[in-house]
XYZ file of C-alpha atoms in Angstrom:
725
model
C 71.833 84.904 86.137
C 72.522 88.620 86.327
C 73.028 90.544 83.108
C 76.833 90.755 82.910
C 76.703 93.593 80.428
C 75.185 94.821 77.205
C 76.160 97.566 74.771
C 73.344 99.479 73.081
C 73.927 101.896 70.204
C 71.886 105.040 69.463
C 72.130 108.195 67.448
C 73.118 111.179 69.566
C 70.132 113.310 68.548
C 66.752 114.640 69.716
C 65.236 111.133 69.825
C 67.810 109.805 72.278
C 65.910 110.617 75.496
C 62.798 108.745 74.374
C 64.793 105.732 73.197
C 66.645 105.506 76.497
C 63.410 105.705 78.501
C 61.730 103.091 76.308
C 64.636 100.613 76.230
C 66.494 101.122 79.505
C 63.859 101.839 82.113
C 65.686 99.670 84.667
C 68.885 101.685 84.223
C 67.579 105.275 84.360
C 68.908 105.667 87.910
C 71.541 102.941 87.740
C 75.298 103.383 87.249
C 76.375 102.916 83.638
C 79.204 103.835 81.277
C 78.787 105.525 77.897
C 80.892 106.142 74.816
C 80.056 109.199 72.692
C 81.692 109.278 69.282
C 81.633 110.327 65.664
C 82.697 107.741 63.112
C 83.775 110.286 60.511
C 85.904 112.657 62.601
C 87.057 109.907 64.986
C 86.483 112.084 68.055
C 85.005 110.510 71.182
C 84.192 111.031 74.834
C 83.975 108.408 77.614
C 81.837 108.983 80.703
C 79.829 107.346 83.486
C 76.657 108.427 85.260
C 73.819 107.371 87.540
C 71.358 109.592 85.651
C 71.820 108.860 81.966
C 68.972 111.071 80.683
C 70.208 114.130 82.559
C 73.832 113.535 81.510
C 72.933 113.120 77.826
C 70.901 116.360 77.932
C 73.884 118.174 79.421
C 76.232 116.832 76.741
C 73.863 117.803 73.938
C 74.081 121.424 75.110
C 77.888 121.416 75.403
C 79.648 123.001 72.448
C 82.526 120.525 72.664
C 80.183 117.514 72.282
C 77.868 118.806 69.537
C 79.966 117.265 66.777
C 79.505 113.749 68.225
C 76.815 111.719 66.483
C 76.471 108.358 68.265
C 76.333 106.998 71.787
C 76.986 103.483 73.100
C 75.468 102.750 76.512
C 77.244 100.035 78.506
C 74.901 98.615 81.160
C 75.308 95.794 83.659
C 73.444 94.462 86.680
C 76.889 94.053 88.262
C 77.723 97.763 88.088
C 77.923 99.987 91.127
C 79.323 103.534 91.316
C 82.855 102.366 92.065
C 82.730 99.823 89.256
C 81.566 102.325 86.638
C 84.275 104.789 87.694
C 86.791 101.984 87.249
C 85.440 100.878 83.859
C 85.298 104.527 82.736
C 88.932 105.107 83.745
C 90.071 101.926 81.996
C 88.119 102.765 78.846
C 89.687 106.226 78.723
C 93.183 104.747 79.101
C 92.743 101.994 76.550
C 90.607 103.850 73.981
C 93.210 106.609 73.877
C 96.097 104.162 73.479
C 94.210 102.035 70.940
C 94.574 104.945 68.514
C 91.212 104.703 66.757
C 89.691 107.793 68.418
C 90.866 111.164 69.693
C 89.353 111.631 73.142
C 87.768 114.881 74.250
C 88.190 113.882 77.910
C 90.327 115.882 80.292
C 92.990 113.916 82.152
C 92.422 115.281 85.658
C 90.432 112.986 87.913
C 91.549 109.709 86.278
C 92.078 107.741 89.460
C 92.476 104.173 90.621
C 89.220 103.428 92.444
C 89.802 100.453 94.722
C 86.753 98.536 95.809
C 85.367 95.112 96.741
C 85.932 92.399 94.096
C 87.644 94.850 91.754
C 90.225 92.283 90.657
C 88.105 89.153 91.054
C 85.087 90.325 89.035
C 85.421 93.705 87.395
C 88.680 93.368 85.487
C 87.334 90.229 83.826
C 84.130 92.149 83.078
C 86.111 95.014 81.562
C 88.095 92.525 79.440
C 84.824 91.135 78.064
C 83.504 94.636 77.375
C 86.700 95.418 75.508
C 86.355 92.260 73.396
C 82.824 93.321 72.469
C 84.027 96.810 71.524
C 86.608 95.174 69.263
C 83.862 93.110 67.640
C 81.895 96.326 67.048
C 84.891 98.018 65.433
C 85.183 100.659 68.163
C 88.451 99.190 69.470
C 91.117 97.495 67.399
C 93.952 96.080 69.507
C 94.016 93.564 72.355
C 94.576 94.792 75.906
C 97.863 92.869 76.023
C 99.077 94.566 72.850
C 98.122 98.012 74.155
C 99.893 97.410 77.471
C 103.190 97.215 75.564
C 102.535 100.243 73.339
C 104.133 103.664 73.717
C 100.688 105.282 73.370
C 99.704 103.507 76.594
C 102.980 103.836 78.484
C 103.239 107.581 77.854
C 99.523 108.406 77.851
C 98.429 111.483 79.852
C 95.405 109.492 81.025
C 97.141 108.117 84.100
C 96.460 108.101 87.807
C 99.222 109.958 89.609
C 101.012 109.086 92.822
C 100.792 111.336 95.869
C 104.262 112.741 95.239
C 103.457 113.356 91.568
C 100.349 115.298 92.584
C 102.485 117.292 95.013
C 104.893 118.064 92.167
C 102.013 119.165 89.936
C 100.871 121.617 92.588
C 104.431 122.927 92.914
C 104.636 123.490 89.162
C 101.296 125.310 88.975
C 102.263 127.421 91.984
C 105.541 128.215 90.218
C 103.565 129.516 87.236
C 101.574 131.746 89.576
C 104.636 132.991 91.470
C 106.249 136.025 89.813
C 109.454 135.403 91.801
C 109.931 131.829 90.564
C 111.199 131.069 87.078
C 112.352 127.430 87.252
C 110.920 124.214 88.669
C 113.631 121.548 88.858
C 112.114 118.081 89.308
C 114.798 115.581 90.267
C 114.181 111.849 90.028
C 115.966 108.629 89.159
C 115.213 106.264 86.300
C 111.682 104.908 86.483
C 110.257 107.531 88.846
C 107.686 108.721 86.306
C 109.316 111.934 85.071
C 108.158 111.528 81.461
C 104.621 110.620 82.517
C 104.400 113.698 84.734
C 105.719 115.943 81.943
C 103.143 114.653 79.454
C 100.312 114.709 82.025
C 101.043 118.348 82.820
C 101.261 119.331 79.161
C 97.866 117.782 78.415
C 96.363 119.316 81.570
C 97.472 122.813 80.616
C 96.136 122.419 77.062
C 92.708 121.022 78.024
C 89.549 123.090 77.661
C 88.252 123.798 81.178
C 84.757 122.787 80.049
C 85.943 119.206 79.465
C 86.423 118.435 83.154
C 83.866 116.187 84.850
C 83.483 117.981 88.175
C 80.969 115.446 89.489
C 83.704 112.874 90.027
C 86.356 115.201 91.450
C 87.639 114.473 94.912
C 89.132 117.111 97.214
C 92.611 116.734 95.739
C 91.293 117.073 92.175
C 89.449 120.270 93.077
C 92.576 121.765 94.610
C 94.539 121.035 91.427
C 91.731 122.326 89.236
C 91.545 125.610 91.142
C 95.289 126.082 90.658
C 94.873 125.280 86.960
C 92.030 127.788 86.674
C 94.194 130.462 88.298
C 97.016 129.753 85.815
C 94.569 130.092 82.923
C 93.285 133.369 84.327
C 96.863 134.668 84.566
C 98.198 133.542 81.177
C 95.209 132.765 78.981
C 96.215 130.195 76.376
C 99.771 129.228 77.291
C 102.406 129.121 74.569
C 104.237 125.899 75.438
C 106.824 123.418 74.180
C 107.987 120.021 75.390
C 111.741 119.773 74.830
C 113.309 116.309 74.518
C 117.059 116.362 73.746
C 117.317 112.783 72.346
C 116.013 112.515 68.771
C 114.829 108.901 69.145
C 112.719 109.482 72.242
C 111.506 112.807 70.819
C 110.037 110.994 67.806
C 108.278 108.496 70.079
C 106.620 111.209 72.177
C 105.681 113.122 69.021
C 103.650 110.071 67.981
C 101.931 110.099 71.375
C 101.017 113.797 71.007
C 99.589 113.162 67.548
C 96.812 111.029 69.049
C 95.770 113.416 71.854
C 93.178 116.137 71.298
C 94.564 119.602 71.892
C 98.143 118.450 71.382
C 100.275 118.353 68.255
C 103.575 116.672 67.335
C 104.890 120.174 66.606
C 104.720 120.899 70.348
C 107.487 118.323 70.919
C 110.740 120.000 69.908
C 114.493 119.695 70.069
C 116.596 122.249 71.951
C 117.678 124.081 68.769
C 114.009 124.739 67.914
C 113.757 127.036 70.937
C 115.397 129.871 69.007
C 112.343 130.067 66.733
C 109.899 131.210 69.397
C 109.383 132.653 72.863
C 107.325 130.602 75.306
C 105.286 131.096 78.446
C 106.399 127.643 79.604
C 109.018 125.175 78.413
C 108.922 121.661 79.866
C 112.152 119.681 79.468
C 112.182 115.904 79.788
C 115.559 114.157 80.195
C 117.155 117.487 81.121
C 120.425 115.698 81.958
C 120.918 115.230 78.186
C 120.934 118.948 77.345
C 124.263 119.727 75.664
C 127.185 122.124 75.763
C 129.805 122.807 73.079
C 131.918 119.659 73.499
C 132.245 116.635 71.146
C 129.192 117.659 69.110
C 130.384 116.398 65.713
C 127.982 117.547 62.925
C 125.954 119.445 65.534
C 128.689 122.050 66.092
C 127.371 124.395 63.386
C 123.667 124.251 64.417
C 124.776 124.799 68.012
C 126.858 127.853 67.084
C 124.104 129.243 64.862
C 121.551 128.984 67.665
C 123.902 130.677 70.142
C 124.485 133.482 67.632
C 120.741 133.930 67.061
C 120.219 134.237 70.822
C 123.199 136.571 71.357
C 125.199 134.030 73.380
C 128.885 133.147 73.446
C 128.980 129.612 72.002
C 132.139 128.744 73.957
C 130.399 129.158 77.320
C 126.687 128.761 76.560
C 124.624 125.572 76.632
C 121.180 124.374 75.617
C 120.134 124.971 79.217
C 120.794 128.699 78.664
C 118.673 128.644 75.512
C 115.545 127.471 77.289
C 116.043 129.860 80.214
C 116.254 132.779 77.761
C 113.353 131.705 75.548
C 110.794 130.927 78.271
C 109.154 132.965 81.005
C 108.903 129.810 83.088
C 110.685 126.490 82.708
C 110.186 123.037 84.167
C 113.160 120.684 83.969
C 113.106 116.963 84.780
C 116.624 115.936 85.711
C 118.606 112.895 86.896
C 122.327 113.473 87.371
C 122.964 109.718 87.226
C 121.783 109.640 83.598
C 124.341 112.132 82.315
C 126.447 109.872 80.115
C 128.907 111.900 77.982
C 131.036 115.089 78.083
C 128.649 116.993 75.805
C 126.022 116.918 78.574
C 125.631 120.115 80.589
C 127.969 119.941 83.571
C 126.630 119.025 86.979
C 128.060 122.285 88.382
C 125.683 124.249 86.126
C 122.703 122.469 87.621
C 124.027 122.997 91.141
C 124.142 126.725 90.428
C 120.580 126.563 89.112
C 119.446 124.695 92.247
C 120.902 127.435 94.440
C 119.288 130.287 92.512
C 116.543 132.080 94.493
C 114.183 131.859 91.501
C 114.299 128.029 91.441
C 111.941 125.607 93.169
C 113.064 122.012 93.678
C 111.038 118.813 94.016
C 112.269 115.217 94.228
C 110.518 112.093 92.916
C 111.436 108.967 94.887
C 108.853 106.265 94.196
C 109.821 103.646 91.614
C 107.134 103.107 88.952
C 109.011 101.199 86.259
C 110.890 98.329 87.887
C 108.738 95.887 89.799
C 111.824 95.292 91.915
C 111.105 98.727 93.390
C 113.555 100.953 95.185
C 115.286 97.841 96.555
C 116.445 96.861 93.066
C 117.380 100.457 92.168
C 119.493 100.675 95.332
C 121.170 97.374 94.465
C 122.301 98.674 91.063
C 123.584 101.974 92.433
C 125.334 100.320 95.387
C 126.959 97.678 93.177
C 128.395 100.205 90.750
C 129.336 102.759 93.421
C 131.035 100.140 95.647
C 128.649 100.898 98.508
C 126.992 97.528 98.855
C 126.990 96.121 102.367
C 124.499 93.268 102.054
C 125.682 89.665 102.240
C 122.493 88.355 100.628
C 121.753 87.919 96.961
C 118.921 89.962 95.502
C 115.628 88.066 95.703
C 112.219 89.229 94.555
C 109.097 87.401 93.462
C 108.029 90.502 91.536
C 111.297 91.029 89.648
C 113.725 88.703 87.879
C 117.391 89.611 88.101
C 119.951 87.000 87.089
C 123.614 86.865 86.162
C 124.522 84.695 83.175
C 127.828 82.918 82.562
C 126.831 81.960 79.012
C 125.902 84.853 76.693
C 123.988 82.642 74.274
C 121.858 81.371 77.142
C 120.955 84.993 77.977
C 120.124 85.744 74.327
C 117.872 82.667 74.241
C 116.194 83.737 77.481
C 115.462 87.219 76.123
C 114.032 85.674 72.948
C 111.774 83.476 75.070
C 110.565 86.485 77.071
C 109.932 88.383 73.841
C 107.567 85.613 72.731
C 105.809 85.498 76.102
C 105.741 89.167 77.155
C 106.980 91.279 74.240
C 109.280 94.314 74.587
C 112.300 92.226 75.582
C 115.587 93.497 74.140
C 119.338 93.034 74.331
C 121.365 96.143 75.275
C 125.111 96.632 75.733
C 127.672 99.125 76.888
C 129.628 100.911 74.167
C 132.590 98.478 74.147
C 132.501 97.416 70.479
C 132.993 99.286 67.221
C 129.928 99.682 64.980
C 131.409 97.866 61.962
C 128.014 96.646 60.681
C 127.077 100.272 60.008
C 129.221 100.119 56.864
C 129.351 96.353 56.284
C 125.873 94.889 56.740
C 127.248 91.332 56.667
C 129.658 91.969 59.543
C 129.018 91.292 63.232
C 129.867 93.865 65.903
C 129.824 91.809 69.098
C 131.420 88.364 68.902
C 131.753 86.412 72.145
C 132.638 82.734 71.746
C 130.023 81.306 69.334
C 127.557 84.184 69.780
C 127.583 86.801 67.017
C 125.484 89.957 67.315
C 124.963 93.290 65.562
C 124.357 96.775 66.894
C 121.048 98.521 66.203
C 120.482 99.070 62.473
C 118.388 102.214 63.097
C 118.971 105.053 65.540
C 115.431 106.463 65.744
C 112.806 104.531 67.736
C 114.956 101.389 67.652
C 113.012 99.733 70.489
C 109.904 99.536 68.275
C 111.687 98.735 65.003
C 111.088 95.340 63.330
C 114.696 94.111 63.627
C 115.273 95.216 67.225
C 114.532 91.742 68.636
C 117.589 90.374 66.814
C 119.888 93.332 67.456
C 121.733 94.991 70.344
C 120.640 98.425 71.519
C 122.908 100.969 73.164
C 122.393 103.786 75.655
C 121.468 106.212 72.862
C 118.610 104.034 71.547
C 117.158 102.997 74.921
C 117.445 105.961 77.271
C 113.931 107.092 78.206
C 112.244 103.840 77.116
C 110.559 101.097 79.142
C 111.239 97.433 78.366
C 109.638 94.362 79.910
C 112.921 92.447 80.066
C 116.419 93.752 79.371
C 119.471 91.616 78.670
C 122.506 93.774 79.475
C 126.003 92.972 78.226
C 128.657 94.710 80.323
C 131.688 95.117 78.078
C 135.427 94.865 78.655
C 135.656 98.598 79.417
C 134.345 97.984 82.952
C 135.877 95.603 85.492
C 136.245 95.097 89.238
C 139.533 95.312 91.174
C 139.304 93.065 94.246
C 142.469 94.531 95.790
C 141.311 98.135 95.479
C 137.686 97.016 96.077
C 136.315 99.274 93.399
C 135.154 99.440 89.796
C 137.870 100.187 87.253
C 137.714 101.158 83.588
C 139.852 100.470 80.543
C 139.632 103.624 78.426
C 140.976 101.837 75.351
C 138.045 99.408 75.402
C 135.408 102.176 75.466
C 134.528 102.798 71.815
C 132.283 105.881 71.928
C 134.690 108.525 70.630
C 132.243 111.348 71.338
C 131.855 109.907 74.805
C 135.530 110.039 75.760
C 137.364 112.542 73.547
C 138.418 115.710 75.429
C 138.186 113.892 78.808
C 141.577 114.055 80.523
C 140.468 112.831 83.934
C 139.768 109.075 83.923
C 137.582 109.472 87.007
C 135.177 111.644 85.018
C 135.056 109.074 82.212
C 134.439 106.363 84.791
C 131.427 108.284 86.131
C 129.978 108.532 82.618
C 130.478 104.806 81.969
C 128.927 103.888 85.317
C 125.978 106.174 84.564
C 125.459 104.384 81.250
C 125.141 101.057 83.044
C 122.978 102.529 85.804
C 120.633 103.753 83.078
C 120.366 100.593 80.957
C 120.198 98.316 84.007
C 117.037 100.200 85.060
C 115.099 99.814 81.782
C 113.362 96.521 82.604
C 109.844 96.536 84.074
C 109.697 92.810 84.843
C 113.332 91.786 84.876
C 116.987 92.364 84.012
C 119.502 89.740 82.886
C 123.230 90.493 83.014
C 126.313 89.123 81.269
C 129.703 90.552 82.236
C 132.578 90.039 79.798
C 135.322 90.347 82.433
C 135.788 87.431 84.825
C 136.530 89.583 87.874
C 133.404 91.686 87.371
C 131.300 88.550 86.900
C 132.759 87.106 90.096
C 132.020 90.340 91.978
C 128.433 90.534 90.732
C 127.802 86.847 91.493
C 128.141 87.628 95.205
C 124.966 89.696 95.090
C 123.023 88.515 92.030
C 121.949 84.903 91.565
C 123.414 82.948 88.668
C 120.921 81.717 86.117
C 121.237 77.949 86.171
C 120.749 75.665 83.215
C 118.400 72.699 83.403
C 121.451 70.482 83.926
C 122.500 72.523 86.962
C 119.560 71.519 89.078
C 119.162 74.073 91.814
C 118.079 72.324 94.982
C 115.424 74.173 96.943
C 115.087 74.081 100.694
C 111.743 72.540 101.620
C 110.794 72.848 105.285
C 107.819 72.045 107.518
C 107.191 75.424 109.180
C 106.577 78.820 107.509
C 108.635 81.972 108.078
C 109.028 85.381 106.421
C 111.138 83.807 103.645
C 108.740 81.027 102.637
C 105.915 80.332 100.244
C 103.605 77.279 100.478
C 104.534 74.199 98.441
C 101.621 72.009 97.341
C 102.174 68.420 96.222
C 99.634 68.100 93.422
C 100.751 64.547 92.576
C 99.219 63.162 95.746
C 96.312 65.608 95.966
C 93.003 63.769 96.233
C 90.688 66.727 96.839
C 90.237 70.199 95.394
C 92.870 72.915 95.565
C 90.846 74.799 98.175
C 90.902 71.677 100.358
C 94.613 71.238 99.729
C 95.316 74.710 101.121
C 93.604 73.835 104.406
C 95.488 70.663 105.288
C 97.807 70.906 108.256
C 100.859 69.199 106.774
C 101.577 71.708 103.983
C 105.282 72.103 103.397
C 107.089 75.345 102.549
C 109.888 76.442 100.263
C 112.411 78.786 101.823
C 113.894 81.315 99.438
C 117.134 83.224 99.857
C 115.729 86.544 101.039
C 112.609 88.194 102.436
C 109.608 88.094 100.097
C 107.271 90.929 99.237
C 103.574 90.049 98.939
C 104.303 86.387 99.621
C 100.588 85.729 100.176
C 100.097 86.130 96.399
C 102.340 83.177 95.502
C 102.718 79.428 95.903
C 104.832 76.644 94.406
C 104.191 73.163 93.106
C 106.100 70.539 91.156
C 105.283 70.198 87.451
C 105.728 66.643 86.217
C 105.733 65.252 82.690
C 106.982 66.462 79.314
C 103.905 68.316 78.019
C 105.447 71.736 78.757
C 109.142 70.844 78.408
C 109.913 73.719 76.012
C 109.435 76.047 78.970
C 109.133 73.890 82.110
C 111.517 70.933 82.544
C 110.004 67.696 83.852
C 110.059 67.593 87.654
C 110.878 71.240 88.221
C 109.322 73.193 91.068
C 107.568 76.261 89.677
C 106.445 79.557 91.124
C 102.798 80.480 90.497
C 100.906 83.683 91.220
C 97.406 83.081 92.548
C 94.915 83.872 89.814
C 92.548 86.720 90.741
C 91.723 88.674 87.591
C 92.554 89.533 84.034
C 92.592 87.812 80.694
C 94.186 84.371 80.794
C 94.638 84.032 77.042
C 98.237 83.268 76.129
C 99.298 82.653 79.743
C 100.599 79.391 81.169
C 98.131 78.409 83.862
C 97.651 75.762 86.512
C 94.060 74.577 86.234
C 91.846 72.207 88.200
C 89.261 70.101 86.325
C 86.803 67.855 88.131
C 86.096 65.614 85.127
C 89.630 65.134 83.857
C 92.710 63.221 84.983
C 96.044 64.440 83.654
C 98.211 61.456 82.721
C 101.408 63.171 83.907
C 100.043 64.471 87.213
C 97.777 61.510 87.888
C 95.299 63.994 89.353
C 92.742 66.653 88.429
C 95.417 69.270 87.748
C 97.309 70.250 84.631
C 99.644 73.026 83.510
C 99.049 74.297 79.980
C 98.862 77.499 77.925
C 95.312 78.870 78.151
C 93.176 79.985 75.204
C 89.433 80.633 75.113
C 86.563 81.725 72.876
C 83.461 83.385 74.332
C 79.881 83.580 73.167
C 78.155 86.815 74.222
C 74.421 87.454 73.982
C 72.269 90.384 75.078
C 71.601 88.792 78.461
C 74.651 86.694 79.184
C 77.996 85.332 78.140
C 79.614 81.944 78.383
C 82.788 80.164 77.360
C 82.149 78.570 74.020
C 85.500 76.786 73.974
C 88.595 76.583 76.167
C 91.791 75.091 74.749
C 94.712 74.052 76.953
C 97.794 73.872 74.744
C 100.962 71.857 75.444
C 104.366 73.363 74.697
C 106.444 70.263 74.153
C 109.098 68.736 71.929
C 107.002 65.562 72.064
C 103.623 64.811 70.520
C 101.053 65.984 73.073
C 97.435 66.727 72.170
C 95.682 69.923 73.195
C 92.835 69.616 75.695
C 89.689 71.154 74.202
C 86.654 71.864 76.412
C 83.376 72.985 74.866
C 80.117 74.366 76.171
C 79.130 72.709 79.479
C 82.560 71.081 79.875
C 84.074 74.525 80.513
C 82.085 74.922 83.740
C 84.193 72.243 85.412
C 87.473 74.115 84.904
C 88.997 76.464 87.488
C 92.169 78.508 86.994
C 94.270 78.242 90.150
C 97.421 80.144 89.277
C 99.506 81.757 86.559
C 103.024 80.438 85.930
C 105.768 82.917 86.856
C 109.001 80.949 86.511
C 110.927 77.798 87.377
C 112.341 78.006 90.901
C 114.428 74.850 90.959
C 114.194 71.116 91.521
């Protein structure tokens, strides 16, 4: 068998060349990945090469690498150039987010390299490499844990979309253009504004010597040449990243703390701008910059800052502060996320857009919600009364359901928290915050469900109690969640006669959000923007409960109701495929292997309500028995995603085993939660033990496979959700 991989450790010193030649003769001209580090300072560098001796010599002469003392060479007979580029990129992303080391790598040129068997072979290989690095103490957290971390979500080590690269070029050109002072980057929720802001900040603060030119493509070189021209013009840029919301500002400060060349002090609030003049100010969430309205305790700091800058506090805003204090400014802005009267007025941004010294770019691609632009359009059309579809939203990639029972939605979010993490309940501001003063009191009481608002205001999403609490717009704006349960309060309803959304001002409890507003239409726009924002937090899904009956009835026309197990949704099973179908395999009567089952001519199909994206990635089958009844009711038809890559640990999987008959299925198939242990040697690896765990209210025994028994197991698919019955 080919050598899957090995990791060899050496001192990064004058003996390294000889040791590499003596111990890795077969890999001297072979693609490999390396990890340079120093255990004491916790600095590191990740790279890949096809000439390891030459690359190590070059690093030893580089001033920026001389303080590194050890090198780990990752070799594999399975590596090719594309594979090592992919492993290198993944290591950079995950090592940075793991938090153990500060990387010396630049962030330009981190790309998604697509190649043959990338998913089928190389992600599994990378997962095994990561496990070995954890065993060695180089990495600490699991890949699944890192995926949900802010250090990963907001890392500058990201591959950028084509439109993001275009925006980067625009920004760098703006810095070079003496006639341009402002770059205004407009984009809706989930279009990657924060990622682009952080990527740019890191790029502009990176030592030019840290770039790996060997792996640059034409687009990278174009960006690098623009970056080099900016450096030649300004030298070391004096910069600040301005984030108006204190909670999100603290989160990004933590991200900056772990990135070489960056500091938490570079992430500032608007009032900090008065302390310094800047070459460039980058503003994330620019729609939350404030003016002198409903500021509460912030009135005095606002007035003091205006006085220090020589501005009239009655007419000035935080937007004016940054324009005065910076030679150039970059503002990320979404007018649909302006949510209260203290926000800078839209008319001020319109004037800025029309100024001759402003360049404008628009981000359109959806990066957060797996429902894509289709789901984003649904939310905007629903709330703006522009919906013209007669179909309910349907997506295999994104779960969106309307609930008639709030407790059922709370239970569903709790279940997703256990399975996926980062699943939270969020609500509109339709209830007083009584628990702020009386910790025993409940804020939101609906029938038998009693809930409390967030107990902390800063970084609530990551706080220990957040799973049991309700977040609001102020604690979630800017954050990504896997699943969001949204409670729409009594302040928003639907009028079927007028065919439009209506508000009840008395039911909206955010005093700072409504005081001074005399026009109810303006308040309505703010309330709708709040719901547009929180309904677009979920990466994998959004669940909705509407307090008002009319609004729930209106939404139910376009969003499917979440059924209980007693309300058995009947699926339409047909004999011929179409654009709305996925294959349905009857595993109860299957006599052969799954591959044979897919080839038979009499496969039946399940027709779903709407067109399906990437339907070739999915299939359905009926799950029988009680071994998984905590999650999958007996007899339900379930949606599975075909298994191609990635760690299976902790996932519910459909597996095929040639030497086992499942008592419930009566065949060689079973559905269980997957867990495995691996044994890795210098030359090979193998599954030492695979455990298939039931999730049942009854007494079912886990299936444990050891050593040679594991060879006879094949993972067919990963459970997505119950479709119906």
